[in-house]
Amino acid sequence: MKIHEYQAKALMADRGIAVPTGRVATTVDEAVAAVRPLIEDSGNPVVVVKSQIHAGGRGKGRFKEHADVGGVNVVTDGITGGIEAAEERVRDLASRMLGSTLVTIQTGPEGKQVNRLYIEQGIDIATELYLSVLLDRATSRNIVMASTEGGTEIEVVAEETPERILKEEIDPAFGLLPFQARRIAYALGLEGDALKNGVRFLDALARASVELDTDLVEINPLVVTTGGAVMALDGKMSFEANALYRHPEVQALQDITEEDAAELEAKEHDLSFIKLDGDIGCMVNGAGLAMATMDIIKTVGGEPANFLDVGGGAEKDQIAAAFKIITKDPNVKGIFVNIFGGIMRCDVIAEGVIAAVEEVGLSVPLVVRLEGTNVELGKQMLDDSGLDLVSATDMRDGAQKILELTK
Amino acid sequence: MSVLIGNDTRVLVQGMGKTGRFHTDKAIAYGTHMVAAVHPSRAGQTEVFEGETDQSGVPGRADTYRVELPILRTVGEAVAASGANASVVYVPPAFAADAIMEAADAGVPLIVCVTEGIPVADMVRVKRYLEGKDVRLVGPNCPGVITPEQCKIGIMPGYIHKPGRIGVVSRSGTLTYEAVHQLTLNGLGQTTAIGIGGDPVNGTNFVDALSLFNDDARTEGVLMIGEIGGTAEEDAADWITANMTKPVAGFIAGTTAPPGKRMGHAGAIISGGKGTAAAKIDALEAAGVLMAQTPTDMGAAMEQAMAAAAERR
């Protein structure tokens, strides 16, 4: 689960990780009201207005409605014009950013609507660095990844200058040890106060990652200020879904306007669903088989409209819910049901499909491929139901049949 | 011969709830020696299983069975009472890591964890705990392990399997059934099928399973089924190039998966350009693995790989 930058920074601040002071705003007036206290408290006449969306690349992003406005704006009007000038500029920016659509490298061309702004104090930056904590699947341990190339995407650094990336493995029995934090700080070129602050920052960051069960914490850039402070100028946090049950305070941070409505609805029915761009809806049991079903649709020349795993023990009403979710997508021109009944019996599936079609109705072609436990009974039930559906003998056959019917 | 489990495997079950009971019954019907259960809140009770024998399972048994399974407080007590040498974990996700570590502490040499949804951080701790201990974990989030007509540990349907020549290893449940079914239909059959599970942190990986099959006298070829996410398939490709003496066929699911999305399995995600199906297919093909183009062709790819190996000999 992803959260916004301002939420991540609040979680960090609570755990002793240094972040700039800021205020979240959902209206223009709130944005303007944030300016005076920020400038007066920090003594820095510069403020930054940042779009809050669940996608990276905001700084280089542009608004669809206002091509001249970026996703992140540094307001320097306060330096010469005082607080009032800064407020005026923030009013102008906020009125154009809020409610508009930001397009970044990660949002896709359709972009994302900005509903929240984060107004932050300006920082006098001396150096920009990179830090993250994430799982290293090869060693089954979390690692701290650090680089001197702050502000650049880490994937790019890994590609072009891999020698500038440092990794420290976190032993789950001990946590990040002080010597490891020092080693990272030295490698990042920190000295004096910045060294001390950097080690403290790293220790707090590693602890927060464990405490919150994060999937990823990424600080890019991590900045050293001219005064030797070490701060998270940007902060991204995502959380591991399986561990959310033990963090209700984190679960509460979910912004459902950032999530796909169909995916949320699927989750309520314990279905795993991901919307795709094609026109052939699929309903499958098992994640691997569901992926393979998408693949085979593509192999025969079609485009899958979704990934949908009904799981190993789906009941009749779950299958009905799955049907509803698939048919809600206006792009769907046909549905391919692909089931390998193991523990899940084919007659139960057939019963579910029949009940779902009777309840939801069916306006597009349906191809069903059943295999496994009680397959003959399941097929018989489908045949006897009088439903307008086509049976397939195997996956490829099913994919070809649904493709022909949707052409 | 087979790998991991066979006629002499004695299995205890951790978690005798609804799921544990359902699959324990199926395992007994198949002919698996289920010998004890651990479920602290029900310790002292006896769980009774009776029904009709699964004819696709261990041959030469009576048509019906009746087993009284003692429920104990701890894995240590269960092992002492039953002589179990394997454990299957059906404990809910929040408590599953503890259950695995308890089994490891009791010295159970094979722990199969079926539970889906264990927090990654818990599994990181489990892996650390298992270091230096002479135990093997299979899973979590996996269908389990089966040696046809000998022993079934997990949730796979027994009847689609048939004793034979191929070792199967897979990250996906239903896709394994698909593969096993094809191998049964084309007559190759299976020595043992191992579901290693769809989580990013798991016990047994592809390299472990390949190594077991490479050393097993009965296994003549291996079918491996991977999916997007991580680099376990790439590691397997390196190991195959250096060590594998038997033909390998494979399939990778997720060619059409969009980056940055978890495709059902916690471990099935393409992140930062890493873990794509294309990279895995390339690596395995370079290692001489015959890749099935679609899941319908997995059994045929295995046949082809076996034929090609026979020709080289």
XYZ file of C-alpha atoms in Angstrom:
720
model
C 0.000 0.000 0.000
C 1.289 3.426 -0.941
C 0.816 6.639 1.017
C 1.443 10.299 0.230
C 4.705 12.101 0.854
C 3.223 14.266 3.627
C 1.945 11.152 5.403
C 5.301 9.401 5.074
C 7.067 12.444 6.481
C 4.714 12.553 9.465
C 5.465 8.888 10.199
C 9.187 9.638 9.873
C 9.072 12.696 12.109
C 7.316 10.632 14.784
C 10.255 8.225 14.710
C 13.075 10.745 14.981
C 13.846 11.010 11.288
C 14.609 14.595 10.329
C 12.207 16.093 7.770
C 11.458 19.700 6.757
C 8.415 21.311 8.357
C 5.339 21.407 6.186
C 1.560 21.653 6.079
C -0.921 19.795 3.935
C -3.616 21.756 2.074
C -6.729 20.620 0.230
C -7.951 24.140 -0.607
C -6.309 27.292 -1.937
C -6.985 29.105 1.329
C -5.322 26.358 3.350
C -2.297 26.528 1.080
C -2.015 30.288 1.524
C -2.529 30.034 5.287
C 0.425 27.638 5.527
C 2.915 30.183 4.189
C 3.236 32.645 7.071
C 3.844 30.159 9.910
C 6.313 28.216 7.772
C 8.371 31.287 6.925
C 8.202 32.743 10.424
C 9.160 29.474 12.133
C 11.965 28.496 9.792
C 13.293 31.984 9.133
C 13.657 30.938 5.504
C 11.627 33.093 3.062
C 11.415 30.250 0.547
C 8.553 27.740 0.514
C 7.898 24.770 -1.768
C 4.489 23.736 -3.125
C 4.362 20.008 -3.837
C 1.594 17.983 -5.505
C 0.574 14.935 -3.475
C -0.115 11.972 -5.748
C 0.973 8.317 -5.615
C 3.458 8.600 -8.463
C 7.051 9.688 -8.824
C 8.613 12.147 -11.238
C 6.486 15.024 -9.909
C 9.225 17.618 -10.225
C 9.554 17.116 -13.963
C 5.811 16.532 -14.384
C 3.467 19.089 -15.999
C -0.232 19.801 -15.595
C -2.525 18.974 -18.480
C -4.572 22.118 -17.896
C -1.544 24.383 -17.248
C 1.458 23.320 -19.294
C 3.629 25.999 -17.654
C 3.117 24.669 -14.110
C 5.222 21.817 -12.755
C 4.256 19.302 -10.086
C 6.686 20.803 -7.558
C 7.259 24.551 -7.343
C 9.861 26.469 -5.366
C 8.444 29.850 -4.357
C 11.189 32.463 -3.946
C 8.959 35.552 -4.090
C 9.313 35.891 -0.304
C 13.034 36.728 -0.557
C 12.461 40.196 -1.936
C 8.712 40.694 -1.580
C 8.197 39.392 1.945
C 5.597 36.977 3.230
C 2.725 38.677 1.349
C 4.432 38.142 -2.001
C 5.041 34.489 -1.155
C 1.392 34.115 -0.200
C 0.224 35.655 -3.471
C 2.417 33.351 -5.498
C 1.213 30.304 -3.520
C -2.406 31.401 -4.071
C -1.804 31.574 -7.800
C -0.045 28.189 -7.928
C -2.493 26.386 -5.645
C -5.498 27.592 -7.639
C -3.982 26.146 -10.774
C -2.642 22.896 -9.231
C -5.581 21.764 -7.085
C -8.086 19.784 -9.092
C -5.849 19.738 -12.160
C -4.255 16.684 -13.753
C -0.554 16.091 -13.291
C 1.217 14.002 -15.896
C 4.558 12.494 -14.872
C 6.762 9.741 -16.211
C 5.031 7.352 -13.790
C 1.370 8.379 -14.173
C 1.006 7.475 -17.811
C -0.397 9.959 -20.346
C -3.786 10.114 -18.589
C -2.151 11.667 -15.511
C -3.515 11.925 -11.979
C -5.743 14.516 -10.395
C -4.066 16.516 -7.623
C -6.352 16.825 -4.611
C -3.758 17.732 -1.990
C -0.759 20.008 -1.818
C 2.075 19.916 0.660
C 3.539 23.330 1.491
C 7.017 22.959 2.903
C 9.730 25.224 4.297
C 12.635 26.007 1.969
C 15.954 24.270 2.687
C 19.460 25.528 1.958
C 20.876 22.470 0.300
C 24.592 21.677 0.319
C 24.463 18.118 -1.030
C 21.828 15.749 -2.397
C 22.142 12.029 -1.627
C 20.042 8.865 -1.916
C 18.875 6.362 0.708
C 16.419 3.495 0.716
C 15.497 0.426 2.749
C 14.053 -2.500 0.845
C 13.973 -6.275 0.627
C 16.817 -7.993 -1.175
C 15.145 -11.127 -2.448
C 18.443 -12.846 -3.193
C 19.513 -12.825 0.480
C 16.006 -12.716 2.018
C 17.071 -9.708 4.058
C 16.372 -6.025 4.088
C 19.163 -3.819 2.872
C 20.008 -0.157 3.142
C 20.892 1.169 -0.264
C 22.800 4.434 -0.427
C 24.230 6.547 -3.199
C 25.899 9.909 -3.659
C 23.721 10.453 -6.735
C 20.777 12.112 -5.004
C 17.892 13.309 -7.130
C 18.523 10.738 -9.827
C 16.359 7.647 -10.138
C 18.221 4.756 -8.521
C 17.460 2.498 -11.504
C 19.379 4.955 -13.676
C 22.315 5.039 -11.244
C 22.330 1.218 -11.128
C 22.459 1.160 -14.905
C 25.067 3.874 -15.504
C 27.253 4.061 -12.387
C 26.637 0.933 -10.308
C 29.882 1.546 -8.378
C 28.201 4.550 -6.746
C 25.636 2.373 -4.995
C 26.453 1.023 -1.556
C 24.461 -1.746 0.120
C 24.422 -2.782 3.765
C 22.533 -5.912 4.749
C 20.365 -5.678 7.855
C 20.570 -8.807 9.999
C 17.021 -9.253 11.329
C 18.427 -10.481 14.649
C 20.471 -7.301 15.262
C 19.116 -4.518 13.097
C 21.406 -2.023 11.371
C 24.537 -1.946 13.527
C 26.245 1.368 14.370
C 29.399 0.498 12.415
C 27.254 -0.182 9.355
C 25.560 3.205 9.708
C 28.997 4.843 10.017
C 30.263 2.957 6.979
C 27.352 4.270 4.901
C 27.823 7.818 6.234
C 31.539 7.779 5.380
C 30.826 6.437 1.912
C 28.364 9.282 1.392
C 31.168 11.723 2.221
C 29.585 13.051 5.418
C 31.825 14.917 7.887
C 31.523 16.761 11.193
C 27.955 17.512 12.273
C 26.593 15.973 9.075
C 28.346 12.689 9.920
C 26.803 12.581 13.383
C 23.379 13.551 12.042
C 23.666 11.079 9.172
C 24.410 8.141 11.476
C 21.471 9.123 13.677
C 19.257 9.422 10.580
C 20.265 5.966 9.321
C 19.657 4.332 12.671
C 16.187 5.872 12.952
C 15.349 4.992 9.365
C 16.294 1.312 9.750
C 14.285 1.073 12.982
C 11.237 2.743 11.411
C 11.339 0.322 8.511
C 11.136 -2.665 10.867
C 8.605 -1.070 13.187
C 6.225 -0.154 10.347
C 6.741 -3.267 8.160
C 7.589 -1.152 5.159
C 7.920 -2.642 1.733
C 10.052 0.279 0.648
C 11.299 3.492 2.188
C 13.011 5.744 -0.307
C 14.560 9.099 0.500
C 15.489 10.782 -2.742
C 16.955 13.190 -2.245
C 18.365 12.982 1.226
C 19.906 16.384 1.756
C 22.719 17.791 3.804
C 21.944 21.427 4.580
C 24.502 24.204 4.660
C 24.145 24.028 8.448
C 25.079 20.322 8.587
C 21.590 18.966 9.165
C 20.622 15.736 7.368
C 17.015 15.668 6.179
C 14.568 13.736 4.023
C 13.696 16.306 1.355
C 11.436 13.778 -0.321
C 10.092 10.638 1.305
C 8.324 7.696 -0.195
C 6.946 4.829 1.880
C 4.995 1.775 0.858
C 3.789 -0.984 3.104
C 3.637 -4.715 2.850
C 0.008 -5.772 2.418
C 0.312 -8.958 4.485
C 1.499 -6.986 7.530
C -1.091 -4.190 7.425
C -3.334 -6.043 9.884
C -0.895 -5.166 12.665
C -0.686 -1.477 11.712
C -4.199 -0.014 11.787
C -2.701 3.495 12.016
C -0.991 2.932 8.672
C -4.035 1.285 7.109
C -5.994 4.434 8.005
C -3.671 6.481 5.757
C -4.913 4.796 2.596
C -6.221 7.360 0.097
C -8.918 5.493 -1.823
C -9.102 8.216 -4.468
C -5.650 6.989 -5.555
C -6.814 3.373 -5.940
C -8.655 1.731 -8.801
C -12.333 1.347 -7.829
C -12.677 -2.093 -9.408
C -9.526 -3.318 -7.654
C -10.889 -2.118 -4.306
C -14.235 -3.800 -4.934
C -12.437 -7.036 -5.835
C -10.450 -6.892 -2.614
C -13.672 -6.719 -0.604
C -14.651 -10.062 -2.095
C -11.192 -11.568 -1.524
C -10.502 -11.543 -5.225
C -7.208 -10.527 -6.715
C -7.950 -8.224 -9.654
C -5.872 -5.911 -11.805
C -7.323 -3.887 -14.650
C -5.526 -3.983 -17.988
C -6.124 -2.266 -21.326
C -7.441 -5.120 -23.504
C -10.950 -6.343 -24.321
C -10.990 -10.009 -23.231
C -12.019 -10.409 -19.609
C -10.614 -13.400 -17.751
C -11.614 -15.273 -14.633
C -9.133 -17.870 -13.419
C -8.279 -19.798 -10.253
C -4.695 -19.381 -9.080
C -2.331 -16.464 -9.651
C 0.110 -18.338 -11.882
C -2.648 -19.753 -14.057
C -4.295 -16.313 -14.205
C -1.066 -14.769 -15.487
C -0.577 -17.629 -17.931
C -4.143 -17.105 -19.190
C -3.380 -13.461 -19.965
C -0.226 -14.597 -21.746
C -2.009 -17.157 -23.907
C -4.675 -14.622 -24.916
C -1.847 -12.404 -26.130
C -0.113 -15.349 -27.843
C -3.179 -16.081 -29.987
C -3.474 -12.390 -30.899
C -5.867 -10.965 -28.302
C -5.485 -8.476 -25.457
C -6.492 -9.338 -21.878
C -8.761 -6.825 -20.120
C -7.727 -7.918 -16.645
C -5.932 -10.230 -14.268
C -8.397 -11.995 -11.986
C -7.612 -14.765 -9.529
C -10.673 -16.106 -7.715
C -8.416 -18.085 -5.395
C -8.387 -21.722 -4.416
C -11.693 -21.910 -2.546
C -14.019 -19.446 -4.225
C -17.700 -19.709 -3.348
C -20.675 -19.077 -5.584
C -21.139 -15.432 -4.565
C -17.460 -14.668 -5.111
C -17.745 -15.940 -8.661
C -20.815 -13.746 -9.131
C -18.866 -10.759 -7.774
C -16.002 -11.535 -10.152
C -18.431 -11.592 -13.077
C -19.872 -8.245 -12.080
C -16.451 -6.642 -11.836
C -15.396 -7.965 -15.232
C -18.602 -6.964 -17.002
C -18.514 -3.459 -15.531
C -15.530 -2.681 -17.744
C -17.016 -1.186 -20.946
C -14.004 -2.380 -22.942
C -14.785 -6.047 -22.298
C -16.086 -7.721 -25.469
C -15.922 -11.309 -24.207
C -15.092 -13.391 -21.136
C -12.825 -16.394 -20.814
C -13.284 -18.523 -17.698
C -10.312 -20.816 -17.176
C -10.436 -23.165 -14.197
C -8.251 -26.047 -13.167
C -10.264 -27.577 -10.374
C -8.073 -29.111 -7.748
C -9.531 -28.770 -4.337
C -12.068 -26.521 -6.027
C -14.522 -28.785 -7.795
C -15.623 -28.071 -11.357
C -19.304 -28.642 -10.515
C -19.099 -25.903 -7.881
C -17.546 -23.596 -10.444
C -20.219 -24.449 -12.988
C -22.909 -23.757 -10.393
C -21.284 -20.406 -9.621
C -21.000 -19.421 -13.278
C -24.635 -20.336 -13.947
C -25.879 -18.455 -10.892
C -23.717 -15.428 -11.747
C -24.922 -15.248 -15.331
C -28.524 -15.596 -14.220
C -28.034 -12.816 -11.688
C -25.823 -10.441 -13.627
C -26.953 -11.242 -17.149
C -24.596 -11.748 -20.025
C -24.300 -9.418 -22.983
C -20.928 -10.624 -24.285
C -19.687 -14.044 -25.477
C -18.493 -16.459 -22.779
C -15.987 -19.271 -23.210
C -15.486 -21.719 -20.367
C -12.630 -24.145 -20.007
C -12.925 -26.584 -17.115
C -10.401 -29.213 -16.120
C -9.792 -31.242 -12.985
C -11.981 -32.576 -10.209
C -15.539 -33.463 -11.331
C -14.932 -31.962 -14.773
C -17.540 -34.122 -16.535
C -20.232 -33.166 -14.059
C -19.297 -29.492 -14.373
C -19.467 -29.587 -18.176
C -22.779 -31.390 -18.046
C -24.226 -28.739 -15.766
C -23.113 -25.975 -18.129
C -24.578 -27.834 -21.131
C -27.883 -28.419 -19.332
C -28.149 -24.824 -18.147
C -29.157 -23.575 -21.558
C -26.735 -20.693 -21.206
C -25.265 -19.294 -24.373
C -21.666 -20.288 -23.729
C -18.904 -22.090 -25.563
C -16.881 -24.920 -24.030
C -13.152 -25.209 -24.646
C -10.973 -28.298 -24.422
C -7.783 -26.624 -23.212
C -6.332 -23.161 -22.557
C -5.176 -22.500 -26.072
C -8.480 -23.670 -27.514
C -10.324 -21.400 -25.096
C -8.173 -18.394 -25.921
C -8.677 -18.925 -29.652
C -12.423 -19.357 -29.282
C -12.914 -16.183 -27.258
C -10.738 -14.282 -29.725
C -12.863 -15.411 -32.666
C -16.070 -14.524 -30.839
C -14.885 -11.019 -29.970
C -13.528 -10.101 -33.384
C 13.547 -43.190 -5.167
C 11.995 -39.778 -4.988
C 12.985 -36.538 -3.354
C 12.016 -35.089 0.031
C 9.137 -37.473 0.776
C 8.215 -41.114 0.182
C 6.784 -44.232 1.820
C 8.683 -43.692 5.065
C 7.564 -40.091 5.620
C 5.587 -39.560 8.822
C 3.743 -36.271 8.889
C 2.491 -34.108 11.727
C 0.108 -31.261 11.025
C 0.351 -27.844 12.682
C -3.008 -26.114 12.823
C -6.006 -28.444 13.082
C -8.605 -25.859 12.085
C -11.079 -26.165 9.217
C -8.392 -26.063 6.501
C -6.014 -28.324 8.397
C -8.732 -30.879 9.000
C -9.967 -30.832 5.386
C -6.536 -31.453 3.885
C -5.425 -33.905 6.555
C -8.446 -36.007 5.633
C -7.516 -35.875 1.935
C -3.905 -36.802 2.746
C -4.980 -39.804 4.834
C -7.357 -40.892 2.069
C -4.394 -40.719 -0.316
C -2.370 -42.978 1.973
C -0.043 -40.438 3.639
C 1.096 -41.438 7.132
C -0.426 -38.608 9.153
C 0.749 -39.274 12.701
C -0.036 -36.318 14.964
C -1.449 -32.808 15.141
C -0.360 -29.723 17.064
C -3.003 -27.207 18.087
C -2.375 -25.667 21.526
C -5.995 -24.724 22.273
C -7.209 -28.229 21.442
C -4.396 -30.222 23.052
C -5.492 -33.529 24.581
C -8.301 -34.038 22.109
C -8.343 -36.651 19.362
C -9.347 -35.886 15.795
C -11.019 -38.790 13.998
C -10.804 -39.254 10.245
C -12.732 -41.899 8.367
C -13.899 -42.391 4.856
C -13.266 -44.049 1.548
C -9.712 -44.577 0.359
C -8.500 -42.400 -2.551
C -7.859 -45.053 -5.218
C -5.298 -42.833 -6.965
C -3.100 -42.890 -3.855
C -0.877 -45.498 -2.233
C -1.825 -48.869 -3.740
C -2.734 -52.035 -1.860
C -4.840 -50.484 0.890
C -8.272 -51.353 2.199
C -11.235 -49.513 0.656
C -11.930 -47.516 3.782
C -9.838 -45.877 6.498
C -10.215 -44.781 10.097
C -7.453 -42.783 11.794
C -7.456 -41.251 15.257
C -5.005 -38.395 15.330
C -3.789 -37.196 18.742
C -3.634 -33.405 19.173
C -0.658 -32.199 21.207
C 0.456 -28.904 22.746
C 3.875 -28.538 21.137
C 5.730 -29.809 18.098
C 8.388 -31.287 20.394
C 5.762 -33.356 22.183
C 4.192 -34.399 18.894
C 7.523 -35.562 17.482
C 8.317 -37.492 20.666
C 4.908 -39.154 20.641
C 4.713 -39.978 16.946
C 8.174 -40.135 15.438
C 7.134 -37.597 12.812
C 9.857 -36.630 10.328
C 7.899 -33.980 8.431
C 5.446 -31.242 9.296
C 2.787 -29.427 7.322
C 1.763 -25.953 8.497
C -1.841 -24.716 8.059
C -1.580 -22.152 10.860
C -3.092 -18.704 9.983
C -0.669 -16.072 8.603
C -0.197 -14.103 11.819
C 1.075 -17.190 13.680
C 2.611 -19.227 10.869
C 6.177 -17.918 11.256
C 6.182 -18.991 14.888
C 4.845 -22.411 13.885
C 7.659 -22.880 11.356
C 10.296 -21.877 13.911
C 8.792 -24.208 16.496
C 9.010 -27.112 14.061
C 12.614 -26.179 13.253
C 13.468 -25.992 16.949
C 12.009 -29.486 17.407
C 14.343 -30.690 14.666
C 11.657 -31.662 12.139
C 13.785 -32.174 9.004
C 11.087 -31.180 6.481
C 8.602 -28.358 7.073
C 6.007 -27.651 4.389
C 4.139 -24.367 4.900
C 0.942 -23.971 2.908
C -0.222 -20.744 4.602
C -0.671 -17.753 2.287
C -0.270 -14.170 3.476
C 2.582 -14.372 6.000
C 4.171 -10.915 6.457
C 7.472 -10.672 4.585
C 9.236 -9.402 7.714
C 8.180 -12.566 9.538
C 9.661 -14.727 6.798
C 12.894 -12.717 6.902
C 13.129 -13.618 10.590
C 12.260 -17.258 9.886
C 15.031 -17.530 7.300
C 17.484 -16.088 9.815
C 16.284 -18.556 12.449
C 16.716 -21.514 10.097
C 20.338 -20.601 9.328
C 22.670 -23.346 10.508
C 19.799 -25.696 11.336
C 19.572 -28.960 9.465
C 15.961 -28.482 8.367
C 14.340 -27.804 5.020
C 11.413 -25.440 4.606
C 9.178 -25.689 1.532
C 6.905 -22.675 0.962
C 5.157 -20.715 2.337
C 2.183 -19.938 0.085
C 2.600 -23.206 -1.795
C 0.513 -26.286 -2.646
C 3.057 -28.592 -0.969
C 5.002 -31.671 -2.054
C 3.790 -34.950 -3.501
C 5.468 -38.205 -4.457
C 2.737 -40.005 -6.398
C 1.327 -43.183 -4.847
C 3.596 -42.730 -1.810
C 3.005 -39.512 0.094
C 1.030 -36.290 -0.347
C 1.761 -33.278 1.858
C -0.346 -30.246 1.025
C -3.438 -29.221 -0.859
C -2.904 -30.574 -4.383
C -5.476 -32.972 -5.860
C -3.856 -36.412 -5.685
C -5.552 -38.066 -8.636
C -3.963 -35.925 -11.375
C -0.531 -37.336 -10.450
C 1.069 -40.554 -11.631
C 4.408 -42.128 -10.681
C 6.979 -41.549 -13.384
C 10.232 -39.964 -14.480
C 9.903 -36.186 -14.147
C 10.642 -33.915 -11.215
C 8.365 -30.875 -11.137
C 9.173 -27.609 -9.350
C 6.937 -24.560 -9.466
C 6.156 -21.186 -7.891
C 2.470 -21.452 -8.794
C -0.220 -23.853 -7.548
C -2.780 -24.306 -10.301
C -0.108 -23.994 -12.973
C 1.626 -26.972 -11.327
C -1.602 -28.950 -11.546
C -1.778 -28.010 -15.211
C 1.802 -29.263 -15.762
C 1.407 -32.435 -13.711
C -1.827 -33.275 -15.515
C -0.092 -32.959 -18.898
C 2.784 -35.177 -17.720
C 0.273 -37.766 -16.525
C -1.582 -37.668 -19.850
C 1.559 -38.001 -21.983
C 2.841 -40.868 -19.854
C 5.986 -39.256 -18.456
C 4.572 -39.097 -14.922
C 6.310 -37.536 -11.913
C 8.906 -38.609 -9.382
C 8.059 -35.770 -7.023
C 6.300 -32.434 -7.533
C 7.457 -29.556 -5.328
C 5.518 -26.308 -4.995
C 8.044 -23.758 -3.739
C 5.401 -21.045 -3.424
C 4.704 -17.542 -4.666
C 6.186 -15.448 -1.846
C 9.285 -13.255 -2.235
C 10.963 -14.922 0.761
C 10.663 -18.685 0.780
C 12.484 -21.749 2.053
C 13.346 -24.026 -0.846
C 14.171 -22.300 -4.129
C 14.590 -23.505 -7.715
C 18.292 -24.250 -7.268
C 17.609 -26.417 -4.186
C 14.920 -28.384 -6.008
C 16.987 -28.782 -9.187
C 19.896 -30.043 -7.125
C 17.683 -32.618 -5.373
C 16.307 -33.850 -8.685
C 19.764 -33.923 -10.285
C 20.938 -36.284 -7.524
C 17.833 -38.482 -7.594
C 18.367 -41.734 -9.496
C 14.715 -42.013 -10.585
C 14.316 -38.497 -11.917
C 15.212 -38.365 -15.620
C 14.184 -34.801 -16.362
C 12.855 -31.676 -14.643
C 9.990 -29.356 -15.500
C 10.296 -25.967 -13.826
C 7.554 -23.364 -13.761
C 8.465 -19.827 -12.858
C 6.826 -16.451 -12.968
C 7.708 -12.757 -12.953
C 9.429 -11.170 -9.959
C 12.848 -11.609 -8.357
C 15.769 -13.428 -9.958
C 15.273 -17.023 -8.759
C 14.849 -18.264 -12.335
C 18.011 -16.465 -13.466
C 19.916 -18.045 -10.551
C 18.489 -21.412 -11.583
C 19.716 -20.832 -15.150
C 23.260 -20.217 -13.870
C 23.112 -23.352 -11.738
C 21.791 -25.449 -14.630
C 24.617 -24.292 -16.876
C 27.196 -25.272 -14.279
C 25.708 -28.441 -12.786
C 22.626 -29.955 -14.372
C 23.100 -33.323 -16.062
C 19.436 -33.944 -16.869
C 17.149 -32.318 -19.445
C 15.090 -29.397 -18.194
C 11.956 -27.882 -19.706
C 10.283 -24.773 -18.391
C 7.556 -22.192 -18.517
C 7.430 -18.623 -17.206
C 4.101 -16.959 -16.479
C 3.590 -13.219 -16.741
C 4.856 -12.162 -20.184
C 1.940 -9.724 -20.376
C 2.077 -8.509 -16.760
C 2.360 -4.727 -16.377
C 5.324 -3.435 -14.335
C 4.816 -2.324 -10.735
C 1.714 -4.419 -10.081
C 1.567 -7.492 -7.854
C -0.032 -10.254 -9.881
C -1.855 -12.122 -7.129
C 1.259 -13.682 -5.613
C 3.164 -11.438 -3.229
C 6.366 -12.215 -5.110
C 5.044 -11.696 -8.618
C 5.996 -8.116 -9.352
C 8.244 -6.457 -11.884
C 10.125 -3.694 -10.082
C 12.701 -1.298 -11.444
C 12.816 -3.224 -14.712
C 13.918 -6.381 -12.854
C 12.045 -9.666 -12.810
C 10.503 -9.602 -16.292
C 9.365 -12.801 -17.988
C 11.502 -11.984 -21.034
C 14.726 -11.814 -18.994
C 13.922 -15.121 -17.305
C 13.049 -16.885 -20.562
C 16.267 -15.599 -22.162
C 18.394 -16.774 -19.230
C 16.819 -20.231 -19.139
C 17.024 -20.694 -22.902
C 20.687 -19.740 -22.779
C 21.142 -22.464 -20.156
C 19.657 -25.012 -22.562
C 16.214 -25.183 -20.956
C 13.478 -25.961 -23.466
C 10.848 -23.298 -22.857
C 7.171 -24.001 -23.511
C 5.574 -21.119 -25.435
C 2.229 -21.527 -23.682
C 1.098 -23.461 -20.620
C -0.744 -25.873 -22.929
C 2.667 -26.981 -24.258
C 4.456 -27.736 -20.966
C 4.085 -31.510 -21.206
C 5.081 -31.493 -24.873
C 8.141 -29.348 -24.133
C 9.233 -31.882 -21.524
C 8.809 -34.719 -24.031
C 10.851 -32.788 -26.550
C 13.610 -32.045 -24.035
C 13.750 -35.744 -23.098
C 13.914 -36.792 -26.744
C 16.671 -34.298 -27.494
C 18.682 -35.532 -24.504
C 18.232 -39.168 -25.604
C 19.536 -38.256 -29.038
C 22.649 -36.614 -27.628
C 23.472 -39.741 -25.648
